[in-house]
Short mmCIF file of C-alpha atoms and ligand atoms in Angstrom, two decimals:
data_model
loop_
_atom_site.label_atom_id
_atom_site.label_comp_id
_atom_site.label_asym_id
_atom_site.label_seq_id
_atom_site.Cartn_x
_atom_site.Cartn_y
_atom_site.Cartn_z
CA UNK T 279 22.18 32.22 -22.58
CA UNK T 280 20.22 31.78 -19.69
CA UNK T 281 20.66 32.97 -16.27
CA UNK T 282 20.24 30.97 -13.26
CA UNK T 283 17.00 32.65 -12.53
CA UNK T 284 15.41 30.71 -15.90
CA UNK T 285 17.03 28.07 -15.47
CA UNK T 286 16.12 27.47 -11.63
CA UNK T 287 12.75 28.46 -14.13
CA UNK T 288 12.67 25.46 -17.10
CA UNK T 289 14.32 23.34 -13.66
CA UNK T 290 11.05 23.88 -12.07
CA UNK T 291 8.32 23.87 -15.12
CA UNK T 292 10.26 20.33 -15.06
CA UNK T 293 10.06 19.19 -12.17
CA UNK T 294 5.91 19.77 -12.25
CA UNK T 295 5.24 18.54 -15.52
CA UNK T 296 6.53 15.25 -14.42
CA UNK T 297 4.74 15.70 -11.19
CA UNK T 298 1.73 16.48 -13.24
CA UNK T 299 2.72 13.03 -14.91
CA UNK T 300 3.57 11.21 -12.13
CA UNK T 301 -0.39 12.57 -11.08
CA UNK T 302 -2.03 11.43 -14.65
CA UNK T 303 -0.56 8.68 -14.25
CA UNK T 304 -1.72 7.39 -10.88
CA UNK T 305 -5.70 9.21 -11.49
CA UNK T 306 -5.74 6.66 -14.69
CA UNK T 307 -5.43 3.85 -12.11
CA UNK T 308 -8.27 4.96 -10.77
CA UNK T 309 -11.50 5.56 -13.09
CA UNK T 310 -13.85 3.13 -12.22
CA UNK T 311 -13.11 0.14 -12.48
CA UNK T 312 -13.37 -2.19 -15.91
CA UNK T 313 -14.43 -5.70 -16.06
CA UNK T 314 -11.06 -7.09 -15.01
CA UNK T 315 -9.53 -5.22 -13.34
CA UNK T 316 -5.94 -3.54 -12.91
CA UNK T 317 -4.11 -6.15 -15.38
CA UNK T 318 -1.15 -3.40 -15.23
CA UNK T 319 -1.29 -3.41 -11.94
CA UNK T 320 0.73 -5.52 -9.45
CA UNK T 321 0.76 -9.56 -10.66
CA UNK T 322 2.25 -12.45 -8.05
CA UNK T 323 4.62 -12.30 -5.43
CA UNK T 324 6.35 -13.48 -1.82
CA UNK T 325 7.76 -11.77 1.18
CA UNK T 326 8.09 -13.05 4.19
CA UNK T 327 6.25 -13.23 7.88
CA UNK T 328 7.11 -13.84 11.19
CA UNK T 329 5.76 -17.52 10.41
CA UNK T 330 7.49 -18.24 7.04
CA UNK T 331 7.10 -17.00 3.60
CA UNK T 332 3.34 -16.07 1.75
CA UNK T 333 2.70 -15.27 -1.85
CA UNK T 334 0.41 -14.31 -3.43
CA UNK T 335 -0.15 -16.47 -5.58
CA UNK T 336 -1.12 -19.17 -2.10
CA UNK T 337 -3.71 -17.03 -1.64
CA UNK T 338 -5.32 -17.56 -5.54
CA UNK T 339 -8.88 -18.34 -4.59
CA UNK T 340 -9.25 -15.37 -1.95
CA UNK T 341 -9.51 -11.61 -1.93
CA UNK T 342 -6.25 -10.35 -0.67
CA UNK T 343 -6.27 -6.25 0.06
CA UNK T 344 -2.96 -5.08 0.22
CA UNK T 345 -1.57 -2.13 1.77
CA UNK T 346 1.70 -0.79 1.83
CA UNK T 347 3.34 1.13 5.55
CA UNK T 348 5.23 1.61 7.85
CA UNK T 349 5.04 -0.13 11.47
CA UNK T 350 6.65 3.94 12.71
CA UNK T 351 4.57 5.41 10.66
CA UNK T 352 3.24 8.18 12.89
CA UNK T 353 -0.95 8.18 11.65
CA UNK T 354 -2.16 7.02 8.29
CA UNK T 355 -1.04 3.29 8.56
CA UNK T 356 -2.19 3.66 11.47
CA UNK T 357 -5.43 5.01 9.54
CA UNK T 358 -5.41 2.93 7.16
CA UNK T 359 -5.62 -0.40 8.76
CA UNK T 360 -7.70 0.92 11.44
CA UNK T 361 -10.69 1.39 8.15
CA UNK T 362 -9.60 -2.17 7.05
CA UNK T 363 -10.57 -3.25 10.84
CA UNK T 364 -13.66 -1.74 10.55
CA UNK T 365 -14.96 -2.78 7.76
CA UNK T 366 -13.91 -6.31 7.84
CA UNK T 367 -16.89 -6.04 10.77
CA UNK T 368 -19.16 -5.63 8.34
CA UNK T 369 -18.59 -8.50 6.62
CA UNK T 370 -20.19 -11.63 7.78
CA UNK T 371 -18.11 -14.68 8.84
CA UNK T 372 -18.04 -16.49 5.61
CA UNK T 373 -17.53 -13.24 3.76
CA UNK T 374 -14.48 -13.14 5.55
CA UNK T 375 -12.93 -16.87 5.67
CA UNK T 376 -12.48 -15.67 2.09
CA UNK T 377 -10.35 -12.37 2.48
CA UNK T 378 -7.07 -12.76 3.33
CA UNK T 379 -5.19 -8.36 4.22
CA UNK T 380 -1.79 -8.45 3.87
CA UNK T 381 0.33 -5.42 5.07
CA UNK T 382 3.02 -4.90 3.18
CA UNK T 383 6.74 -2.89 5.04
CA UNK T 384 8.19 -0.53 2.57
CA UNK T 385 10.86 0.26 5.53
CA UNK T 386 12.62 -3.17 5.77
CA UNK T 387 15.35 -1.50 6.94
CA UNK T 388 12.56 -1.16 10.44
CA UNK T 389 10.42 -3.77 10.08
CA UNK T 390 10.96 -7.32 9.77
CA UNK T 391 8.88 -10.21 9.01
CA UNK T 392 8.36 -10.31 13.47
CA UNK T 393 8.30 -6.43 14.10
CA UNK T 394 5.99 -6.67 10.14
CA UNK T 395 3.69 -9.17 11.64
CA UNK T 396 2.79 -7.85 15.27
CA UNK T 397 1.94 -4.16 14.63
CA UNK T 398 -0.40 -5.61 12.51
CA UNK T 399 -2.06 -8.43 14.26
CA UNK T 400 -2.26 -5.00 16.92
CA UNK T 401 -5.17 -4.42 14.71
CA UNK T 402 -7.01 -6.88 13.26
CA UNK T 403 -5.63 -10.77 14.26
CA UNK T 404 -6.06 -12.14 10.65
CA UNK T 405 -4.23 -9.56 8.95
CA UNK T 406 -0.40 -11.16 7.97
CA UNK T 407 2.43 -7.76 7.82
CA UNK T 408 5.07 -8.32 5.29
CA UNK T 409 8.65 -7.75 4.85
CA UNK T 410 12.29 -8.08 2.81
CA UNK T 411 15.01 -7.36 1.30
CA UNK T 412 14.98 -3.78 0.13
CA UNK T 413 15.25 -4.79 -2.90
CA UNK T 414 12.96 -7.59 -2.29
CA UNK T 415 10.47 -4.91 -1.07
CA UNK T 416 10.76 -2.32 -3.87
CA UNK T 417 10.15 -4.47 -6.62
CA UNK T 418 6.88 -5.29 -5.15
CA UNK T 419 5.88 -2.07 -4.69
CA UNK T 420 7.49 -0.67 -7.99
CA UNK T 421 4.54 -3.74 -10.01
CA UNK T 422 2.16 -1.58 -7.85
CA UNK T 423 3.33 1.33 -8.82
CA UNK T 424 3.71 2.21 -4.62
CA UNK T 425 6.05 5.57 -4.28
CA UNK T 426 8.37 5.15 -1.01
CA UNK T 427 10.88 7.98 -0.06
CA UNK T 428 12.71 8.26 3.31
CA UNK T 429 12.11 11.37 4.27
CA UNK T 430 14.41 12.31 7.49
CA UNK T 431 13.82 13.29 10.18
CA UNK T 432 15.43 15.70 12.89
CA UNK T 433 15.65 16.34 16.21
CA UNK T 434 14.15 12.96 16.37
CA UNK T 435 15.18 10.24 18.09
CA UNK T 436 13.77 7.94 14.68
CA UNK T 437 15.83 8.92 12.76
CA UNK T 438 13.79 9.15 9.87
CA UNK T 439 9.94 8.04 8.29
CA UNK T 440 8.95 7.31 4.97
CA UNK T 441 6.85 9.01 2.67
CA UNK T 442 4.48 6.46 1.16
CA UNK T 443 0.98 6.24 -1.26
CA UNK T 444 -1.90 5.30 1.03
CA UNK T 445 -3.46 3.01 -1.31
CA UNK T 446 -5.19 -0.25 -0.42
CA UNK T 447 -5.22 -2.21 -3.03
CA UNK T 448 -8.68 -5.32 -3.51
CA UNK T 449 -6.73 -8.33 -5.52
CA UNK T 450 -9.12 -10.47 -6.65
CA UNK T 451 -9.23 -14.46 -5.93
CA UNK T 452 -7.85 -14.20 -9.99
CA UNK T 453 -5.08 -12.75 -8.90
CA UNK T 454 -6.08 -9.54 -10.37
CA UNK T 455 -6.59 -5.86 -8.84
CA UNK T 456 -9.82 -5.04 -9.04
CA UNK T 457 -10.53 -2.04 -6.88
CA UNK T 458 -8.56 0.72 -5.72
CA UNK T 459 -9.01 2.91 -2.06
CA UNK T 460 -7.88 5.92 -1.68
CA UNK T 461 -7.03 7.28 1.50
CA UNK T 462 -9.71 8.90 3.49
CA UNK T 463 -12.57 6.46 2.69
CA UNK T 464 -14.77 4.39 5.19
CA UNK T 465 -14.88 1.78 6.68
CA UNK T 466 -17.95 0.63 4.45
CA UNK T 467 -16.41 1.54 1.45
CA UNK T 468 -13.40 -0.46 1.68
CA UNK T 469 -16.51 -3.21 2.99
CA UNK T 470 -17.87 -2.60 0.07
CA UNK T 471 -15.07 -2.73 -2.46
CA UNK T 472 -14.37 -6.33 -0.89
CA UNK T 473 -17.59 -7.78 -1.84
CA UNK T 474 -17.18 -6.42 -4.88
CA UNK T 475 -14.26 -8.21 -5.41
CA UNK T 476 -16.38 -11.48 -3.66
CA UNK T 477 -19.27 -11.04 -6.49
CA UNK T 478 -16.46 -10.50 -8.83
NI1 NI R 681 2.60 4.89 6.31
#
């Protein structure tokens, strides 16, 4: 007979092994990139900017760094978008003209296209912010293996925050993810990933 404590321990072990599985799965994507990139990640999508629909397929020929976040994010998104903007400043005008960064909100309940557009242009006037219905955004996030979760906040007028993966997906000119830049990388590392994708 299992007592409650044993059941709890089994549950905990199951949760830990699922966690390790997810972690290992994510780590698998961060190994040195194969020449073809990460064909199993992402894929074409269309979401909504404040200037109308934007499809990844419309951006063929450009390198498209994609980041998933939300405009109420207290720090992580700000750090990542600032690093991306700083990385672009390390490239010359001809290189920048071939790069189109996208920011996709995983909090469409609060981030409509107008809000997310205004937010990203604060970091760089060339950034495009995208939103959509929760189903639309969730489908795109899932295709990139982005994990996000609503977390209720007590004692805050914000109501809730969002936990989310913090990875820049560098999509190549052919629409395939070429590299992943993890949170905390320097603008120089991001600039290198962008240059490598421009060359590849
Ligand atoms: Ni964030």
